[in-house]
Amino acid sequence: MKPGVENDETRELLRQRIKLGEFHPFFQPIVSLEDLRVMGFEMLARHISPEGIVTPPSDFIPAMERSGLLDELMLSLMVQGFKIAATWPEQQFLSMNVSPSQLDGRYLTETIRHTAREFQFDLARLKIEITETALLNDINTARTEIEALSGMGCTIAMDDFGTGYSSLAWLIQLPVNTLKIDSSFIRSMLHKKDSRKIISSVVGLGRSLDMDVIAEGVETEEQAEMLRGIGCLYAQGYLFGKPVSGAESCRMLNAIPHKGSLRRVARLSLDQRAHQISSMYAIPGTSICFLNPELVIVDASDTFAERVGWAPQDLIHKYIYEVIPSQAEKLLWLQEFRLKGLPYPPYEVVLPDGSSDLVMVTRVEDEAKDLLGFCVFGVKMSDTRLCYPTGRPIWSW
Ligand code: C2E
Ligand code: CA
Ligand code: CA
């Protein structure tokens, strides 16, 4: 299965292999960095020949894609995945990769809905992993599809996060629950400060937007320890387990007699978190500010000060509505969503210079769900591309 234009023969061969059941899901655990509990598994495709030779997805996914067979492959893997996941003891989640081309509004959502119904699989346990490239093609179709998946109960993860040209403004508006930090940042984190900065800001972004953050490709205890220090809660990688067969995944779960000792993941106070995040968000175009429960500003990024036209030191201890008068009304409006049990929606704020920010407010709570304050995260609505310290544009809108 070499890259190239697929002829009818290759397509037929691939289809035959799917029909014969030669593709199988392998499962890699995703763990809590605090107690190493397995939270769920990512399903990763493997071809197993009749002779027992195992082939990785990089050898067949591109050919499947060119042959238009990804949906058929997904269906075969999903049926097997649902059956295996039904045997896991603690209702761990099942994470499934979906290629950008599958978000075309034709097949994906209905297939998942039907299959879940047929196998009585609770879609709240299904996480769909999409990559940032899915948002680059036809954003409106992708958005409709992602919203439909979320509406069905699935959670949505942004895979390989940090490597593409993701749109922060879109990210805020999409029902994304999970960010998976790309393994390239984890691989270099011990010797590259820029990688640590990016990991730290993704962890901060996740906290600000109330999303889970998973570090991918964790191979060493040093990396795991550094991630704990940064405040990252979840991880995946060879350190915790390689992708294994379905039978092996059940053995893995049953073989953990005790959860092991608790490892400390940094739980930052509102002040510490504000400080960490605001220094990370020196990214032009994004601004962040933290309010205490009384709506007084406790910290703000320099970019926030600049956007609202105040000197940074003058902002602290001001009520948010002294700085942006329209916020008083907006916060009351947001309160109605909370009373109805709905998440706060993003909204547009016009700033003194006449430009607008897309703003997302999240509640910051401690472990006991007591309110610590609010995080106000803004993304300037323009088409400027952003550059991280690496000089590589990673986010734009
Ligand atoms: P991915 O979604 O980023 O999956 C993570 C890849 O990293 C997997 O490779 C996994 O085996 C590998 N990995 C996990 N932990 C470590 C680690 O600690 N060190 C190293 N060096 N590698 C680690 P795999 O299974 O070869 O899959 C490659 C890619 O193929 C996946 O990347 C995903 O994009 C794609 N893929 C896999 N299964 C499917 C599928 O069913 N459908 C679609 N559309 N794509 C799939
Ligand atoms: Ca993935
Ligand atoms: Ca990945």
Short mmCIF file of C-alpha atoms and ligand atoms in Angstrom, two decimals:
data_model
loop_
_atom_site.label_atom_id
_atom_site.label_comp_id
_atom_site.label_asym_id
_atom_site.label_seq_id
_atom_site.Cartn_x
_atom_site.Cartn_y
_atom_site.Cartn_z
CA MET A 1 0.00 0.00 0.00
CA LYS A 2 2.41 2.64 -1.24
CA PRO A 3 1.36 6.29 -1.61
CA GLY A 4 0.10 7.18 -5.05
CA VAL A 5 -3.09 7.40 -6.96
CA GLU A 6 -5.29 4.49 -6.01
CA ASN A 7 -6.57 2.48 -8.90
CA ASP A 8 -9.75 0.41 -8.78
CA GLU A 9 -7.74 -2.69 -7.98
CA THR A 10 -6.12 -1.18 -4.87
CA ARG A 11 -9.46 0.19 -3.74
CA GLU A 12 -11.09 -3.21 -4.16
CA LEU A 13 -8.23 -4.86 -2.26
CA LEU A 14 -8.59 -2.41 0.64
CA ARG A 15 -12.34 -2.86 0.71
CA GLN A 16 -11.89 -6.64 0.73
CA ARG A 17 -9.54 -6.36 3.69
CA ILE A 18 -12.10 -4.29 5.60
CA LYS A 19 -14.83 -6.83 4.78
CA LEU A 20 -12.61 -9.72 5.87
CA GLY A 21 -12.15 -7.99 9.23
CA GLU A 22 -8.39 -7.57 8.90
CA PHE A 23 -8.39 -4.10 10.53
CA HIS A 24 -8.51 -3.98 14.29
CA PRO A 25 -8.55 -1.27 16.90
CA PHE A 26 -5.65 -1.12 19.34
CA PHE A 27 -6.15 0.84 22.53
CA GLN A 28 -3.75 3.21 24.26
CA PRO A 29 -4.54 4.35 27.81
CA ILE A 30 -5.03 8.01 28.72
CA VAL A 31 -4.26 8.47 32.42
CA SER A 32 -4.71 10.96 35.21
CA LEU A 33 -1.24 12.32 36.08
CA GLU A 34 -2.33 12.55 39.69
CA ASP A 35 -3.16 8.92 40.48
CA LEU A 36 -2.38 7.16 37.17
CA ARG A 37 -6.00 6.06 36.91
CA VAL A 38 -6.94 5.07 33.33
CA MET A 39 -9.58 7.59 32.26
CA GLY A 40 -10.10 6.14 28.81
CA PHE A 41 -8.39 4.74 25.72
CA GLU A 42 -7.56 6.13 22.30
CA MET A 43 -8.51 3.71 19.55
CA LEU A 44 -5.71 3.34 16.99
CA ALA A 45 -6.14 1.33 13.79
CA ARG A 46 -3.90 -1.64 12.91
CA HIS A 47 -3.93 -4.00 9.94
CA ILE A 48 -3.29 -7.60 10.94
CA SER A 49 -2.59 -9.87 7.97
CA PRO A 50 -3.72 -13.52 7.99
CA GLU A 51 -0.07 -14.33 8.75
CA GLY A 52 -0.26 -12.13 11.84
CA ILE A 53 1.86 -9.24 10.55
CA VAL A 54 0.81 -5.98 12.24
CA THR A 55 0.94 -2.79 10.11
CA PRO A 56 0.64 0.75 11.55
CA PRO A 57 -1.96 3.29 10.30
CA SER A 58 0.59 5.47 8.49
CA ASP A 59 0.87 2.58 5.96
CA PHE A 60 -2.83 2.41 5.09
CA ILE A 61 -4.76 5.53 6.27
CA PRO A 62 -3.55 7.73 3.36
CA ALA A 63 -4.53 5.06 0.79
CA MET A 64 -7.90 4.57 2.51
CA GLU A 65 -8.46 8.31 2.38
CA ARG A 66 -7.63 8.51 -1.33
CA SER A 67 -9.94 5.56 -1.97
CA GLY A 68 -12.80 7.15 -0.05
CA LEU A 69 -12.90 4.20 2.36
CA LEU A 70 -12.27 5.95 5.68
CA ASP A 71 -15.93 5.81 6.72
CA GLU A 72 -16.11 2.07 6.04
CA LEU A 73 -12.91 1.53 8.00
CA MET A 74 -14.25 3.65 10.86
CA LEU A 75 -17.46 1.63 10.99
CA SER A 76 -15.55 -1.65 11.22
CA LEU A 77 -13.28 -0.30 13.98
CA MET A 78 -16.11 1.40 15.85
CA VAL A 79 -18.18 -1.80 16.09
CA GLN A 80 -15.18 -3.66 17.53
CA GLY A 81 -14.35 -0.70 19.78
CA PHE A 82 -17.87 -0.48 21.22
CA LYS A 83 -17.85 -4.20 22.04
CA ILE A 84 -14.49 -3.99 23.81
CA ALA A 85 -15.39 -0.78 25.67
CA ALA A 86 -18.53 -2.48 26.98
CA THR A 87 -16.25 -4.82 28.97
CA TRP A 88 -14.20 -2.09 30.67
CA PRO A 89 -15.08 -1.97 34.35
CA GLU A 90 -15.33 1.74 35.05
CA GLN A 91 -17.02 3.11 31.98
CA GLN A 92 -13.78 4.58 30.66
CA PHE A 93 -14.15 6.78 27.57
CA LEU A 94 -13.32 5.62 24.06
CA SER A 95 -11.52 8.16 21.88
CA MET A 96 -11.81 7.80 18.11
CA ASN A 97 -9.80 9.54 15.39
CA VAL A 98 -11.70 11.17 12.56
CA SER A 99 -9.92 12.59 9.50
CA PRO A 100 -10.80 16.11 8.30
CA SER A 101 -12.30 14.70 5.08
CA GLN A 102 -14.86 12.77 7.12
CA LEU A 103 -16.36 15.99 8.47
CA ASP A 104 -18.11 16.63 5.17
CA GLY A 105 -21.64 16.27 6.49
CA ARG A 106 -22.41 13.11 4.53
CA TYR A 107 -21.98 10.03 6.64
CA LEU A 108 -20.17 10.48 9.93
CA THR A 109 -22.83 11.65 12.38
CA GLU A 110 -25.55 9.26 11.27
CA THR A 111 -23.17 6.27 11.22
CA ILE A 112 -22.06 7.01 14.77
CA ARG A 113 -25.64 7.52 15.94
CA HIS A 114 -26.90 4.26 14.37
CA THR A 115 -23.97 2.16 15.50
CA ALA A 116 -24.17 3.47 19.06
CA ARG A 117 -27.88 2.69 19.16
CA GLU A 118 -27.35 -0.79 17.74
CA PHE A 119 -24.65 -1.64 20.29
CA GLN A 120 -26.25 0.33 23.12
CA PHE A 121 -23.14 2.40 23.56
CA ASP A 122 -23.56 5.57 25.59
CA LEU A 123 -22.29 8.39 23.36
CA ALA A 124 -21.23 10.35 26.44
CA ARG A 125 -18.35 7.83 26.53
CA LEU A 126 -17.28 8.54 22.96
CA LYS A 127 -14.65 11.21 22.35
CA ILE A 128 -14.09 12.29 18.74
CA GLU A 129 -10.54 13.43 17.93
CA ILE A 130 -10.32 15.98 15.15
CA THR A 131 -7.27 17.93 14.00
CA GLU A 132 -6.98 21.64 13.46
CA THR A 133 -6.82 21.08 9.69
CA ALA A 134 -10.47 20.06 9.83
CA LEU A 135 -11.25 23.72 10.49
CA LEU A 136 -9.24 24.98 7.54
CA ASN A 137 -11.28 23.42 4.76
CA ASP A 138 -14.99 24.14 4.93
CA ILE A 139 -15.40 25.64 8.37
CA ASN A 140 -19.17 25.88 8.21
CA THR A 141 -19.71 22.23 7.31
CA ALA A 142 -17.13 21.15 9.91
CA ARG A 143 -18.83 23.31 12.50
CA THR A 144 -22.28 21.89 11.75
CA GLU A 145 -20.87 18.38 12.01
CA ILE A 146 -18.99 19.06 15.27
CA GLU A 147 -22.09 20.63 16.80
CA ALA A 148 -24.17 17.64 15.72
CA LEU A 149 -21.68 15.23 17.31
CA SER A 150 -21.65 17.25 20.49
CA GLY A 151 -25.45 17.50 20.44
CA MET A 152 -25.58 13.69 20.34
CA GLY A 153 -23.56 13.59 23.56
CA CYS A 154 -20.04 12.93 22.20
CA THR A 155 -17.13 14.96 23.55
CA ILE A 156 -14.78 16.61 21.06
CA ALA A 157 -10.98 16.67 21.31
CA MET A 158 -8.64 18.87 19.31
CA ASP A 159 -5.78 16.49 18.38
CA ASP A 160 -2.11 17.47 17.77
CA PHE A 161 -2.94 20.88 19.26
CA GLY A 162 -0.35 23.57 18.69
CA THR A 163 0.96 22.30 15.37
CA GLY A 164 -1.59 23.75 12.98
CA TYR A 165 -3.17 27.04 12.20
CA SER A 166 -6.03 26.78 14.57
CA SER A 167 -8.43 29.62 14.90
CA LEU A 168 -8.77 30.66 18.52
CA ALA A 169 -11.92 32.57 17.68
CA TRP A 170 -13.39 29.38 16.22
CA LEU A 171 -12.11 27.24 19.04
CA ILE A 172 -13.99 29.39 21.51
CA GLN A 173 -17.20 28.95 19.58
CA LEU A 174 -16.96 25.22 18.93
CA PRO A 175 -18.09 22.71 21.55
CA VAL A 176 -14.53 21.41 22.07
CA ASN A 177 -14.00 19.75 25.48
CA THR A 178 -10.42 18.53 25.21
CA LEU A 179 -7.08 19.79 23.90
CA LYS A 180 -4.40 17.19 23.14
CA ILE A 181 -0.97 18.82 23.21
CA ASP A 182 1.08 17.50 20.31
CA SER A 183 3.86 15.07 21.23
CA SER A 184 6.52 17.24 19.52
CA PHE A 185 6.25 19.75 22.40
CA ILE A 186 6.50 17.00 25.02
CA ARG A 187 9.51 15.42 23.29
CA SER A 188 11.48 18.69 23.46
CA MET A 189 10.12 20.11 26.71
CA LEU A 190 13.08 19.14 28.89
CA HIS A 191 15.58 21.08 26.80
CA LYS A 192 13.46 23.70 25.00
CA LYS A 193 12.01 26.60 26.92
CA ASP A 194 9.72 27.52 24.05
CA SER A 195 8.08 24.09 24.18
CA ARG A 196 7.49 24.49 27.93
CA LYS A 197 5.95 27.90 27.30
CA ILE A 198 3.60 26.52 24.68
CA ILE A 199 2.60 23.58 26.91
CA SER A 200 2.03 25.97 29.79
CA SER A 201 -0.12 28.28 27.71
CA VAL A 202 -2.19 25.40 26.33
CA VAL A 203 -2.74 24.18 29.92
CA GLY A 204 -3.71 27.76 30.84
CA LEU A 205 -5.97 28.03 27.81
CA GLY A 206 -7.66 24.76 28.77
CA ARG A 207 -8.25 26.01 32.30
CA SER A 208 -9.53 29.36 31.04
CA LEU A 209 -11.93 27.74 28.60
CA ASP A 210 -12.90 24.87 30.91
CA MET A 211 -11.39 22.18 28.68
CA ASP A 212 -9.46 19.05 29.65
CA VAL A 213 -5.84 19.02 28.47
CA ILE A 214 -4.03 15.77 27.60
CA ALA A 215 -0.27 15.69 26.98
CA GLU A 216 0.58 13.24 24.18
CA GLY A 217 3.70 11.13 23.73
CA VAL A 218 4.91 11.13 27.35
CA GLU A 219 7.80 8.67 27.50
CA THR A 220 9.76 9.53 30.64
CA GLU A 221 9.10 10.14 34.33
CA GLU A 222 10.92 13.50 34.01
CA GLN A 223 8.42 14.69 31.41
CA ALA A 224 5.50 13.49 33.55
CA GLU A 225 6.89 15.31 36.59
CA MET A 226 7.38 18.54 34.67
CA LEU A 227 3.83 18.30 33.30
CA ARG A 228 2.54 17.92 36.87
CA GLY A 229 4.43 21.08 37.80
CA ILE A 230 2.79 22.95 34.93
CA GLY A 231 -0.62 21.79 36.15
CA CYS A 232 -1.45 19.35 33.33
CA LEU A 233 -3.93 16.74 34.58
CA TYR A 234 -3.95 14.05 31.89
CA ALA A 235 -1.39 12.25 29.74
CA GLN A 236 -0.89 9.53 27.17
CA GLY A 237 2.34 7.87 26.08
CA TYR A 238 4.60 4.85 26.26
CA LEU A 239 5.41 5.65 29.91
CA PHE A 240 1.84 4.68 30.85
CA GLY A 241 1.20 2.08 28.15
CA LYS A 242 1.65 1.38 24.45
CA PRO A 243 -1.37 0.71 22.21
CA VAL A 244 -2.57 -2.84 22.95
CA SER A 245 -5.20 -5.25 21.65
CA GLY A 246 -8.75 -5.18 23.03
CA ALA A 247 -8.17 -8.26 25.21
CA GLU A 248 -4.98 -6.69 26.55
CA SER A 249 -6.80 -3.41 27.39
CA CYS A 250 -9.21 -5.34 29.65
CA ARG A 251 -6.31 -7.15 31.31
CA MET A 252 -4.59 -3.79 31.81
CA LEU A 253 -7.61 -2.41 33.66
CA ASN A 254 -8.13 -5.51 35.74
CA ALA A 255 -4.45 -5.82 36.62
CA ILE A 256 -4.38 -2.54 38.56
CA PRO A 257 -5.08 -3.76 42.11
CA HIS A 258 -4.50 -0.40 43.79
CA LYS A 259 -4.35 3.05 42.36
CA GLY A 260 -0.85 3.81 43.63
CA SER A 261 0.17 6.86 45.62
CA LEU A 262 -1.12 10.29 44.82
CA ARG A 263 1.23 12.50 42.84
CA ARG A 264 0.87 16.19 43.21
CA VAL A 265 -0.33 18.15 40.21
CA ALA A 266 0.08 21.89 40.74
CA ARG A 267 -3.29 23.35 41.71
CA LEU A 268 -2.80 27.00 41.26
CA SER A 269 -4.64 29.64 43.21
CA LEU A 270 -6.46 32.30 41.25
CA ASP A 271 -3.56 34.70 41.78
CA GLN A 272 -0.87 32.20 40.79
CA ARG A 273 -2.86 31.06 37.82
CA ALA A 274 -3.53 34.62 36.75
CA HIS A 275 0.16 35.37 36.95
CA GLN A 276 1.18 32.23 35.03
CA ILE A 277 -1.39 32.70 32.34
CA SER A 278 -1.12 36.43 31.90
CA SER A 279 2.62 36.14 31.32
CA MET A 280 1.94 33.36 28.79
CA TYR A 281 -0.62 35.45 27.01
CA ALA A 282 1.82 38.00 25.80
CA ILE A 283 0.54 36.73 22.47
CA PRO A 284 -0.66 39.71 20.43
CA GLY A 285 -4.40 39.62 19.85
CA THR A 286 -5.32 37.49 22.86
CA SER A 287 -6.07 39.07 26.17
CA ILE A 288 -6.97 37.65 29.51
CA CYS A 289 -8.10 39.03 32.82
CA PHE A 290 -9.15 37.50 36.13
CA LEU A 291 -11.95 38.76 38.33
CA ASN A 292 -12.68 37.81 41.89
CA PRO A 293 -16.28 36.78 42.76
CA GLU A 294 -17.12 40.46 43.37
CA LEU A 295 -16.09 41.21 39.76
CA VAL A 296 -12.95 43.10 40.79
CA ILE A 297 -9.93 42.66 38.49
CA VAL A 298 -7.17 40.73 40.30
CA ASP A 299 -4.84 40.38 37.34
CA ALA A 300 -4.78 41.13 33.64
CA SER A 301 -2.39 40.56 30.79
CA ASP A 302 -0.64 43.56 29.25
CA THR A 303 -2.54 42.82 26.06
CA PHE A 304 -5.81 43.20 28.00
CA ALA A 305 -4.69 46.58 29.33
CA GLU A 306 -3.76 47.66 25.83
CA ARG A 307 -7.09 46.51 24.36
CA VAL A 308 -9.12 48.45 26.91
CA GLY A 309 -6.81 51.47 26.75
CA TRP A 310 -5.68 51.49 30.42
CA ALA A 311 -2.25 51.41 32.03
CA PRO A 312 -1.71 47.84 33.39
CA GLN A 313 -1.10 48.98 37.00
CA ASP A 314 -4.30 51.09 37.03
CA LEU A 315 -6.51 48.12 36.18
CA ILE A 316 -5.90 46.12 39.33
CA HIS A 317 -8.66 46.38 41.97
CA LYS A 318 -11.04 48.11 39.57
CA TYR A 319 -14.48 46.67 38.96
CA ILE A 320 -14.70 45.21 35.45
CA TYR A 321 -17.57 47.53 34.57
CA GLU A 322 -15.47 50.58 35.47
CA VAL A 323 -13.09 49.46 32.74
CA ILE A 324 -15.62 48.20 30.19
CA PRO A 325 -19.00 49.75 31.04
CA SER A 326 -20.96 47.37 28.79
CA GLN A 327 -19.75 44.43 30.93
CA ALA A 328 -22.20 45.18 33.76
CA GLU A 329 -25.11 44.34 31.50
CA LYS A 330 -23.30 41.41 29.88
CA LEU A 331 -22.50 39.75 33.20
CA LEU A 332 -26.16 39.92 34.18
CA TRP A 333 -27.02 38.40 30.82
CA LEU A 334 -24.51 35.59 31.43
CA GLN A 335 -26.04 34.92 34.84
CA GLU A 336 -29.26 33.84 33.10
CA PHE A 337 -27.37 31.07 31.29
CA ARG A 338 -25.93 29.81 34.54
CA LEU A 339 -29.36 29.76 36.15
CA LYS A 340 -30.57 27.59 33.27
CA GLY A 341 -27.57 25.27 33.71
CA LEU A 342 -26.10 26.28 30.34
CA PRO A 343 -22.46 27.20 29.63
CA TYR A 344 -21.68 30.87 29.10
CA PRO A 345 -21.78 31.65 25.36
CA PRO A 346 -19.00 33.71 23.72
CA TYR A 347 -20.00 37.25 22.81
CA GLU A 348 -18.60 40.26 21.02
CA VAL A 349 -17.31 43.35 22.81
CA VAL A 350 -16.58 46.60 20.96
CA LEU A 351 -13.49 48.28 22.42
CA PRO A 352 -12.53 51.97 22.62
CA ASP A 353 -10.56 51.85 19.36
CA GLY A 354 -13.65 50.63 17.51
CA SER A 355 -12.36 47.06 16.94
CA SER A 356 -13.99 44.02 18.51
CA ASP A 357 -12.96 41.09 20.66
CA LEU A 358 -14.72 37.77 20.86
CA VAL A 359 -14.98 37.25 24.62
CA MET A 360 -15.44 34.06 26.59
CA VAL A 361 -16.11 34.14 30.33
CA THR A 362 -15.54 31.02 32.43
CA ARG A 363 -16.07 30.41 36.12
CA VAL A 364 -12.95 29.47 38.06
CA GLU A 365 -13.79 27.00 40.82
CA ASP A 366 -11.78 25.09 43.39
CA GLU A 367 -12.04 21.31 43.84
CA ALA A 368 -15.11 21.75 46.02
CA LYS A 369 -16.74 23.70 43.15
CA ASP A 370 -16.67 26.89 45.22
CA LEU A 371 -16.36 30.01 43.11
CA LEU A 372 -12.88 31.52 43.09
CA GLY A 373 -13.63 34.06 40.40
CA PHE A 374 -13.99 34.50 36.68
CA CYS A 375 -11.63 34.36 33.75
CA VAL A 376 -12.34 36.73 30.88
CA PHE A 377 -10.57 35.63 27.72
CA GLY A 378 -10.63 37.78 24.58
CA VAL A 379 -9.56 37.15 21.01
CA LYS A 380 -9.25 40.09 18.66
CA MET A 381 -11.49 39.61 15.67
CA SER A 382 -9.22 40.18 12.70
CA ASP A 383 -7.36 38.05 10.19
CA THR A 384 -3.87 38.62 11.59
CA ARG A 385 -1.65 35.55 11.95
CA LEU A 386 0.11 35.00 15.23
CA CYS A 387 3.63 33.90 15.89
CA TYR A 388 4.86 32.02 18.92
CA PRO A 389 8.43 32.52 20.17
CA THR A 390 9.50 29.70 17.85
CA GLY A 391 8.69 32.03 14.98
CA ARG A 392 6.21 29.42 13.82
CA PRO A 393 2.67 30.64 13.46
CA ILE A 394 0.53 28.35 15.57
CA TRP A 395 -2.70 30.20 16.05
CA SER A 396 -4.46 32.62 13.87
CA TRP A 397 -7.94 33.88 13.20
P1 C2E B 1 -2.40 10.29 16.66
O1 C2E B 1 -3.88 10.39 16.65
O2 C2E B 1 -1.63 11.51 17.02
O3 C2E B 1 -2.05 9.07 17.60
C1 C2E B 1 -0.95 9.04 18.45
C2 C2E B 1 0.19 8.26 17.82
O4 C2E B 1 1.33 8.38 18.65
C3 C2E B 1 -0.09 6.76 17.70
O5 C2E B 1 0.59 6.28 16.54
C4 C2E B 1 0.55 6.22 18.97
O6 C2E B 1 0.90 4.85 18.87
C5 C2E B 1 1.77 7.09 19.04
N1 C2E B 1 2.29 7.22 20.41
C6 C2E B 1 1.60 7.24 21.57
N2 C2E B 1 2.40 7.42 22.63
C7 C2E B 1 3.66 7.53 22.13
C8 C2E B 1 4.94 7.72 22.75
O7 C2E B 1 5.08 7.83 23.98
N3 C2E B 1 6.01 7.79 21.92
C9 C2E B 1 5.89 7.68 20.56
N4 C2E B 1 7.00 7.75 19.83
N5 C2E B 1 4.68 7.49 19.95
C10 C2E B 1 3.59 7.41 20.73
P2 C2E B 1 -0.12 5.31 15.50
O8 C2E B 1 -0.98 4.31 16.20
O9 C2E B 1 0.94 4.83 14.57
O10 C2E B 1 -1.09 6.30 14.74
C11 C2E B 1 -0.59 7.32 13.90
C12 C2E B 1 -1.69 8.24 13.43
O11 C2E B 1 -2.60 7.56 12.56
C13 C2E B 1 -2.57 8.75 14.57
O12 C2E B 1 -1.90 9.82 15.20
C14 C2E B 1 -3.81 9.18 13.82
O13 C2E B 1 -3.65 10.44 13.24
C15 C2E B 1 -3.87 8.16 12.70
N6 C2E B 1 -4.88 7.12 13.01
C16 C2E B 1 -4.75 6.03 13.79
N7 C2E B 1 -5.90 5.32 13.82
C17 C2E B 1 -6.77 6.00 13.04
C18 C2E B 1 -8.14 5.76 12.64
O14 C2E B 1 -8.79 4.80 13.05
N8 C2E B 1 -8.70 6.69 11.80
C19 C2E B 1 -8.04 7.78 11.36
N9 C2E B 1 -8.68 8.63 10.55
N10 C2E B 1 -6.77 8.02 11.70
C20 C2E B 1 -6.13 7.15 12.52
CA CA B 2 -5.42 11.05 17.96
CA CA B 3 -2.13 13.22 18.36
#
